[in-house]
Coordinates of C-alpha atoms and ligand atoms in Angstrom, one line a residue:
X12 CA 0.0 0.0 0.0
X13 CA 3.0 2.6 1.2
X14 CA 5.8 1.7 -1.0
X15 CA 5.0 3.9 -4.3
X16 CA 4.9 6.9 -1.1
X17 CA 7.8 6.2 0.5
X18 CA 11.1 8.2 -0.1
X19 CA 13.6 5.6 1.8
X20 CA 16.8 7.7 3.4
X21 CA 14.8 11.3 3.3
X22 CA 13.6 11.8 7.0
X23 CA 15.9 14.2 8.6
X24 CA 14.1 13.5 12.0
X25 CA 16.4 14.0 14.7
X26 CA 15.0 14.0 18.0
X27 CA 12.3 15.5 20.3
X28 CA 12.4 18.7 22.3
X29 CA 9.9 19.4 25.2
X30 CA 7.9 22.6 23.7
X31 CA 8.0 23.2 27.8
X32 CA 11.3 22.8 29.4
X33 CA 13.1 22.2 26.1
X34 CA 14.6 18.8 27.6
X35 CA 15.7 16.4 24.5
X36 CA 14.6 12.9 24.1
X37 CA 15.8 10.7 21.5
X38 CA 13.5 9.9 19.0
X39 CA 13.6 6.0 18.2
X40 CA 11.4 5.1 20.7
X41 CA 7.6 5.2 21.9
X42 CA 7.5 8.4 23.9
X43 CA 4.2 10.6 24.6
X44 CA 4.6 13.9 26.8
X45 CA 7.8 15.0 28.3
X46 CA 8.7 13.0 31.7
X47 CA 9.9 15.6 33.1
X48 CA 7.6 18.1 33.1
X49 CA 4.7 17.1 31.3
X50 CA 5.2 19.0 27.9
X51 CA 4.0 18.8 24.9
X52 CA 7.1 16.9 22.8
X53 CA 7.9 18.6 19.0
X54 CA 9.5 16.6 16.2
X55 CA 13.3 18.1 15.5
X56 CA 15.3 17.3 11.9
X57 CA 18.1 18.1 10.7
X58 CA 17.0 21.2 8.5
X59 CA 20.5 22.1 6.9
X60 CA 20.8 18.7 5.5
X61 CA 16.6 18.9 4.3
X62 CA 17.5 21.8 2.6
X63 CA 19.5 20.1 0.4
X64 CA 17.1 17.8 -1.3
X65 CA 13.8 20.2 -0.4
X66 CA 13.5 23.0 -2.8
X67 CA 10.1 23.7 -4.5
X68 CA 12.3 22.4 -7.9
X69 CA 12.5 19.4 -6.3
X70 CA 8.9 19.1 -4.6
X71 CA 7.2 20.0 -7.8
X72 CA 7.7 16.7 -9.1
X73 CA 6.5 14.4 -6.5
X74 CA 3.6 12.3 -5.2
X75 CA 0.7 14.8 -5.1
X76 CA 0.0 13.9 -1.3
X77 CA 1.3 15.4 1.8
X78 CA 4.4 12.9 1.8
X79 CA 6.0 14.9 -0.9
X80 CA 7.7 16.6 2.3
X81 CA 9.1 13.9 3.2
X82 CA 12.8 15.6 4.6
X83 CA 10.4 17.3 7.6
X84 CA 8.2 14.2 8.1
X85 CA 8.8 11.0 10.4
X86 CA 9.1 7.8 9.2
X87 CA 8.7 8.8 5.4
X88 CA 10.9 5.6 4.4
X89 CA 7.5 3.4 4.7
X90 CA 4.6 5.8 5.8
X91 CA 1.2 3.8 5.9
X92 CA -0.5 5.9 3.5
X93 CA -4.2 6.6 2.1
X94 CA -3.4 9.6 -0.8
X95 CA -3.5 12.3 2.4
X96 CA -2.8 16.1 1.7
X97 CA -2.4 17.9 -1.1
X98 CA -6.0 18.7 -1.0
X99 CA -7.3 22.2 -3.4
X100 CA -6.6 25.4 -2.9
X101 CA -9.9 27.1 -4.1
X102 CA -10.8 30.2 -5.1
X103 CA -14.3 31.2 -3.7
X104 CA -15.7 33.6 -6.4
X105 CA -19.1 33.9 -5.2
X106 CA -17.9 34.6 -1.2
X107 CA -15.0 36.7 -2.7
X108 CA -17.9 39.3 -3.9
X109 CA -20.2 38.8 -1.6
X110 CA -17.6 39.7 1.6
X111 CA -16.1 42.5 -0.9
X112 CA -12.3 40.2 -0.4
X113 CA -10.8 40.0 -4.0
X114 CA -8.4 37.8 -2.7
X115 CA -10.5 35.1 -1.1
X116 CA -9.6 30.9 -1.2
X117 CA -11.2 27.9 1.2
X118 CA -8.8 25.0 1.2
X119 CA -11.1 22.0 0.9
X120 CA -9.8 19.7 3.5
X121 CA -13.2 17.5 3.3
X122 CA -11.2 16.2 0.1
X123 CA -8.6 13.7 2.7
X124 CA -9.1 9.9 3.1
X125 CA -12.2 9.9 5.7
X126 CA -13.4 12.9 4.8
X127 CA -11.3 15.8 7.1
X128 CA -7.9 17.1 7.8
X129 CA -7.3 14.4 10.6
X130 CA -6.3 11.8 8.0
X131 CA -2.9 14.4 7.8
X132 CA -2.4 14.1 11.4
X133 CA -3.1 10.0 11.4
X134 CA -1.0 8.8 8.7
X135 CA 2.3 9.9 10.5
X136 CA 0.9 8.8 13.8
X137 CA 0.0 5.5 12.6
X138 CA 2.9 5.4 10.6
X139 CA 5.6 5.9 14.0
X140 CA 3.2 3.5 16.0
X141 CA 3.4 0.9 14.3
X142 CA 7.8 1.3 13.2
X143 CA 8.3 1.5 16.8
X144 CA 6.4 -1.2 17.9
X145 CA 3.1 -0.1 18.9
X146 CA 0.3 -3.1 18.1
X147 CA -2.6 -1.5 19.4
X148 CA -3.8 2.5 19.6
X149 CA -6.4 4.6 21.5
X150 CA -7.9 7.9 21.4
X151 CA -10.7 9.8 22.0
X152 CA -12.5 11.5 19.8
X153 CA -15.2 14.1 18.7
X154 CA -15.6 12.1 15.6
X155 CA -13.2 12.8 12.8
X156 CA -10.4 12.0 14.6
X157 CA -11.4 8.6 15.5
X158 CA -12.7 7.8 11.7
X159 CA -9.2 8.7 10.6
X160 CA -7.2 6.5 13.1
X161 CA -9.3 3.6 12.9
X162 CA -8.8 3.8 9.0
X163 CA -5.4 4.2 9.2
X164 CA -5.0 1.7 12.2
X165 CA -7.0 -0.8 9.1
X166 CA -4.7 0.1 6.8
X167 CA -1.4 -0.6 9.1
X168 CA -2.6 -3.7 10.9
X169 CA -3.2 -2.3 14.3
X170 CA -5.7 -2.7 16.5
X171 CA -7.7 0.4 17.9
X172 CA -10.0 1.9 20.4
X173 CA -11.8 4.8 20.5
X174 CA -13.3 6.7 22.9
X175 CA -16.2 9.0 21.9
X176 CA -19.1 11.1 23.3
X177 CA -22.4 9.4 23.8
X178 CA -23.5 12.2 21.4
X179 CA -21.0 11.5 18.6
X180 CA -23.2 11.6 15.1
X181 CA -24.1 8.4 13.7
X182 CA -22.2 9.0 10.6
X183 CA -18.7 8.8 12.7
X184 CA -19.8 5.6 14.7
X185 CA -20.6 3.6 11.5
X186 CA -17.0 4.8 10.2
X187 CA -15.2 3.9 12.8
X188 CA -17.0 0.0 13.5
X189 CA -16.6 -0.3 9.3
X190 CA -13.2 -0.1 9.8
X191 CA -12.4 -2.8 12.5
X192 CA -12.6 -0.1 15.7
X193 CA -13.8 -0.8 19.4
X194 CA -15.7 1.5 19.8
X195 CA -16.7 3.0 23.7
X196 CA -19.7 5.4 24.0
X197 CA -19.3 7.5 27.0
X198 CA -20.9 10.3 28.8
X199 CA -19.1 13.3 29.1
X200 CA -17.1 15.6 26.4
X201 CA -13.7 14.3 24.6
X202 CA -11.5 15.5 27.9
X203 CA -13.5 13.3 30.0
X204 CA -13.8 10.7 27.6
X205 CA -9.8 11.0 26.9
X206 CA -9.4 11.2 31.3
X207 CA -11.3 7.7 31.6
X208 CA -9.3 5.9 28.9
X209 CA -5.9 7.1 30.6
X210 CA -7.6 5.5 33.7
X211 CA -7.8 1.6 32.1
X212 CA -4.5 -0.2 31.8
X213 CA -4.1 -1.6 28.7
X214 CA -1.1 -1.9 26.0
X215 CA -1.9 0.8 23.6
X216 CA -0.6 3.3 22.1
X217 CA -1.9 6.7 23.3
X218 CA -3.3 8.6 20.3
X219 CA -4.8 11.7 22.3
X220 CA -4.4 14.9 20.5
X221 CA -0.8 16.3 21.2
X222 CA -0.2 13.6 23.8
X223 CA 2.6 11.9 21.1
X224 CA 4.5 14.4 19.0
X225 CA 3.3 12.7 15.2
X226 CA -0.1 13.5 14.8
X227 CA 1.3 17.4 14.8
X228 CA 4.1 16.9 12.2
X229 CA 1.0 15.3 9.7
X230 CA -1.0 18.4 10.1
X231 CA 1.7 20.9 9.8
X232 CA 1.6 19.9 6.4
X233 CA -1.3 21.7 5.5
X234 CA 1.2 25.0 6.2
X235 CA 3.3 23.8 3.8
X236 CA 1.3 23.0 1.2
X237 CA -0.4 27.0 1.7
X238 CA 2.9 28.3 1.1
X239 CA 3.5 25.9 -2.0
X240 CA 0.1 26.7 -3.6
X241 CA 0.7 30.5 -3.1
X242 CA 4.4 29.9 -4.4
X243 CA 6.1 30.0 -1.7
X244 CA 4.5 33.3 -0.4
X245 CA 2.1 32.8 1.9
X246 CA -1.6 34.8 2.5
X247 CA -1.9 37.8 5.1
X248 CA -4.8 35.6 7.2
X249 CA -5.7 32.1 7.8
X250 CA -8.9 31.6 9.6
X251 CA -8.6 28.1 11.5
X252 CA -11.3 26.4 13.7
X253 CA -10.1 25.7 16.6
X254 CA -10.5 22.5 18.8
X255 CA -7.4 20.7 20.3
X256 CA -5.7 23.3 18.2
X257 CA -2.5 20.7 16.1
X258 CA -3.9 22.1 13.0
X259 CA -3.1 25.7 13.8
X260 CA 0.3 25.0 15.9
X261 CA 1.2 22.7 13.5
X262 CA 1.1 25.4 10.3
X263 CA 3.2 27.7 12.9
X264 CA 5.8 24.8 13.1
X265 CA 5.8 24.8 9.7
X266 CA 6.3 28.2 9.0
X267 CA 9.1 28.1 10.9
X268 CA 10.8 25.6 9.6
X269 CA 10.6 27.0 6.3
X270 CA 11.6 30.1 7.0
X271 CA 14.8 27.8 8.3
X272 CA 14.5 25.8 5.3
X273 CA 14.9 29.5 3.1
X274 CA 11.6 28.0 1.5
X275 CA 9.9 31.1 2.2
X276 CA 11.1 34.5 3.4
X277 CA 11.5 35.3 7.0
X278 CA 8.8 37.7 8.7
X279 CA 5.6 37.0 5.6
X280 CA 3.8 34.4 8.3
X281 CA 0.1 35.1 7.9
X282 CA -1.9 36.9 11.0
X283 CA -3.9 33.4 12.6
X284 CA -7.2 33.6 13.3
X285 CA -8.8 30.7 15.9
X286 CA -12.4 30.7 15.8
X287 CA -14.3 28.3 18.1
X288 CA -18.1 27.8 19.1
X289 CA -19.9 30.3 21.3
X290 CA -21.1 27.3 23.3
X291 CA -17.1 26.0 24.1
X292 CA -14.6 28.8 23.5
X293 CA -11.7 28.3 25.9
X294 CA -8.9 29.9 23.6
X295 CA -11.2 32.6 22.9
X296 CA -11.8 33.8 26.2
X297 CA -8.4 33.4 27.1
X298 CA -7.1 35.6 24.1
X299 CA -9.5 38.6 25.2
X300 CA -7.8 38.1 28.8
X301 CA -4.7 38.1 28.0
X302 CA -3.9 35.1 29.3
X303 CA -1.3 32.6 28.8
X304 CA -3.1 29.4 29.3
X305 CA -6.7 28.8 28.9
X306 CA -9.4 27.6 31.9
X307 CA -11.4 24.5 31.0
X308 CA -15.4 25.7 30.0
X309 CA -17.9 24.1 31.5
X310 CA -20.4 22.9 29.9
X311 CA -19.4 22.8 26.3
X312 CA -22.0 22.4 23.7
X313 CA -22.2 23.0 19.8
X314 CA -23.4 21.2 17.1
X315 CA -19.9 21.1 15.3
X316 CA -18.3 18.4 17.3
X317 CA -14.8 19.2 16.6
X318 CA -15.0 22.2 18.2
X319 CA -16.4 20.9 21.1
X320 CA -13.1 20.6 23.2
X321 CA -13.5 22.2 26.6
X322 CA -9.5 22.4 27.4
X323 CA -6.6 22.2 25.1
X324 CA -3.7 20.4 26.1
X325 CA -1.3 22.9 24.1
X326 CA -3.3 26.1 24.5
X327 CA -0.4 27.7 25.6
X328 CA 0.9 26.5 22.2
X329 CA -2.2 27.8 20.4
X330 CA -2.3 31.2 22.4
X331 CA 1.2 31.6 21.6
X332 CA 1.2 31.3 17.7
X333 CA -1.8 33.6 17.2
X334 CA -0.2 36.5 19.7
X335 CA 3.1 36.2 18.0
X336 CA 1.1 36.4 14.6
X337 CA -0.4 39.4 15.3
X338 CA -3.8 36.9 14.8
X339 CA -7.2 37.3 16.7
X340 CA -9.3 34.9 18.1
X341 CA -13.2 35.1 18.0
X342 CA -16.7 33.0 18.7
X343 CA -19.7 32.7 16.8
X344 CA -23.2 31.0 16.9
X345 CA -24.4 27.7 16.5
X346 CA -26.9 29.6 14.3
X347 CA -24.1 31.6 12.6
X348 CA -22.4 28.7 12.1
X349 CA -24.9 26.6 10.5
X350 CA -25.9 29.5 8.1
X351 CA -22.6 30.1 7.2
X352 CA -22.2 26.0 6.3
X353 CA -24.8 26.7 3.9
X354 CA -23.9 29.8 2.2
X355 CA -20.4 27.8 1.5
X356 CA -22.2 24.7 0.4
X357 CA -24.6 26.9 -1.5
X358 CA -22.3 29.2 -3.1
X359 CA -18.9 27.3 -4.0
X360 CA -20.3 23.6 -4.1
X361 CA -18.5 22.3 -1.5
X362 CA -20.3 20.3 1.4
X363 CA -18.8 22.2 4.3
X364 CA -18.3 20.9 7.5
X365 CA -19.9 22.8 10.5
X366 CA -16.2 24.6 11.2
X367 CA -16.1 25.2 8.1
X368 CA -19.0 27.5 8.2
X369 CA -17.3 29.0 11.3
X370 CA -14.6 30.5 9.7
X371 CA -16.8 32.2 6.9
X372 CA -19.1 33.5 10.2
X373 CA -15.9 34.8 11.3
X374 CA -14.6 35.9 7.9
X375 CA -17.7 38.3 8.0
X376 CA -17.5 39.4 11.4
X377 CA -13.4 40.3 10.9
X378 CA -14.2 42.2 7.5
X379 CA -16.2 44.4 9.3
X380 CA -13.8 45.4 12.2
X381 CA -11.5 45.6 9.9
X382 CA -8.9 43.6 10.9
X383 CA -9.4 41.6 7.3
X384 CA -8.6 44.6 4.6
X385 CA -9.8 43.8 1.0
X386 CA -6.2 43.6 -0.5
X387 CA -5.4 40.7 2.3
X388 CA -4.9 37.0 0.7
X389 CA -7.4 34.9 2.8
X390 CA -7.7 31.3 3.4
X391 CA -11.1 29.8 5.1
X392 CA -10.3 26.1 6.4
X393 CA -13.2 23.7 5.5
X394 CA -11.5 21.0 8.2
X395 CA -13.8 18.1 6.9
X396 CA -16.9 17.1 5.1
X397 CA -20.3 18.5 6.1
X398 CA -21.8 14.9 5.1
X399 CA -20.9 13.2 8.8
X400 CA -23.4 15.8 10.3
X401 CA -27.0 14.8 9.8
X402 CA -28.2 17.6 11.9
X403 CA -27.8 21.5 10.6
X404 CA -29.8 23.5 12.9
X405 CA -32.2 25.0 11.4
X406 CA -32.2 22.8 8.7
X407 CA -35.2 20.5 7.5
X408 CA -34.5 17.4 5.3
X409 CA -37.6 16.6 2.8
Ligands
LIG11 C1 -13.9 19.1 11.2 C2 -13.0 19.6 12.3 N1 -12.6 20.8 12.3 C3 -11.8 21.3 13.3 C4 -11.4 20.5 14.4 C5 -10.5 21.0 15.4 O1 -9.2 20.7 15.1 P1 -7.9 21.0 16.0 O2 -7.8 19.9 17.0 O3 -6.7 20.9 15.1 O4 -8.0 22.3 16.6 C6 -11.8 19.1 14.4 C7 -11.4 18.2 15.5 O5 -12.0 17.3 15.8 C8 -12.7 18.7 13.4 O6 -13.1 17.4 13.3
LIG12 ZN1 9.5 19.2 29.7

């Protein structure tokens, strides 16, 4: 399945740093959070000798999935792969007029093996579990998250468990139990659900959302493929939905490491925007105070699952990229939301995903502060496909 991926001899991974204490661990082994302090563990490589074989010349002409990278990945030699990444760039000409921004594009990440940008985030996980030795993983998960693991665990022989909210659509259930999954319905939100699985003792491999340092180097790829699609000169805003937040620290890692890589030039990041649900907005409310870290919220509740994550394990991470941006963070509606999912689907023909309608609500809400200005390049992520949602508020079926 992998082999026509694989690029054997180009992973320059070299270790892992605590993004915490900055302790180093070596990275040929299982290893989740950093044992000395807790932290959240980042992938390190060996950039000056990448940069000898990575040059857009040289990326131009390979595999049209995210694996093209294969220097800043781990365990590119034989990746357990499903045609992840690479997913369109669009340009939404209907949106672009209607919001009065010239410059306006959704990358469509509902176009990814299971339907959303988690299959980015799985592949490399899967991928490290099972070359160092893993035979079983586990995760909670809002939905998405789980569907990707358990078809990547399919795809790479593992066994997996998943750990998912009693209220988890229907559509993400039958996903994950097609593709071989245990699957444990639980009361509570993803943190509690994720709280009760570290409580059981069993040989797995912990999956949980920046809990093992792969699932991050996956996503980061959709910041390298924004800068590759803009030609290696990235937009002024990117307006992210914000859960667990690896999609949005993992573009920041990437920016960095091409700025390092001379891929792009130093100081054109883009401003980041995290938007999150009205009904669960713990970065949000942290941003307006000025905080560091971010408080669990109680009671979370919106209809776009994946936003549904009442504490972050790397807000400080998340909270970090968008201050050092110059990025904002907002919340809108259920309502807002939903409309918005339809005016996407409606207008550019693509089946948006709840947070994907998020980021047009906040789109709108940002052109009219003014903090978007009409010249700005602007990329809306649609994270996944609106198809594993049968209920849009709002919304009647015939
Ligand atoms: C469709 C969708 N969008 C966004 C998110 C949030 O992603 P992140 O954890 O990268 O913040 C999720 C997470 O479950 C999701 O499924
Ligand atoms: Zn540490």
């Amino acid at each position: 399945m992998s082999t026509e991926t694989g690029i054997p001899g180009l992973s320059k991974l070299e270790w892992l740093e605590c993004s915490n204490c900055s302790a180093a661990f070596d990275a040929r082994q299982l290893i989740g959070l950093c044992d000395r302090c807790g932290g959240v563990l980042l992938a390190r490589y060996r950039l000056d000798e990448a940069s000898r074989t990575l040059s857009p010349a040289t990326i131009r002409n390979r595999n049209p999935n995210l694996w093209r990278y294969a220097e800043v990945l781990p365990g590119s030699d034989d990746p357990v792969s499903l045609g992840e990444g690479m997913t369109p760039l669009l340009r939404a000409g209907f949106l672009a007029e209607d919001l009065g921004l010239p410059h306006l594009y959704i990358k469509d990440e509902s176009r990814n093996p299971t339907g959303s940008f988690k299959a980015r985030g799985m592949t490399t996980a899967v991928t490290m579990a099972r070359q160092l030795g893993a035979r079983r993983v586990a995760l909670p998960s809002a939905g998405n998250a789980g569907g990707a693991a358990a078809a990547y665990a399919a795809a790479a022989g593992l066994g997996v468990d998943l750990f998912l909210p009693i209220e988890t659509p229907e559509p993400f259930r039958l996903e994950a139990v097609v593709h071989g999954a245990r699957v444990h319905l639980l009361e509570g939100d993803i943190a509690e659900c994720g709280a009760y699985m570290r409580t059981l003792d069993e040989d797995w491999w912990d999956l949980s959302t920046l809990r093992e340092p792969y699932r991050l180097e996956g996503k980061k790829t959709m910041g390298y493929e924004l800068a590759e699609q803009f030609g290696w000169d990235l937009p002024e805003v990117v307006i992210y939905p914000t859960g667990g937040g690896t999609g949005l620290v993992g573009m920041w890692k990437a920016f960095e490491e091409m700025e390092q890589l001379e891929l792009i030039s130093p100081g054109r990041r883009p401003r980041m925007v995290v938007v999150q649900a009205e009904g669960c907005a713990p970065i949000v409310r942290a941003f307006d105070e000025d905080k560091p870290k971010a408080r669990a919220w109680e009671d979370p509740v919106t209809y776009a699952s994946g936003l549904r994550v009442p504490a972050a394990i790397g807000d400080r991470l998340i909270l970090r990229a968008v201050r050092e941006s110059g990025g904002t963070a907002l919340a809108v509606s259920d309502a807002q939301m939903a409309e918005e999912q339809l005016v996407m689907s409606r207008t550019e023909g693509i089946f948006a995903a709840p947070e994907g309608g998020a980021t047009l609500a906040a789109a709108r809400r940002l052109v009219e502060s003014g903090f978007i200005r009409p010249e700005d390049r602007v990329v809306l992520f649609n994270t996944g496909t609106g198809l594993k949602y049968p209920d849009i508020p709002g919304l009647k079926v015939p």
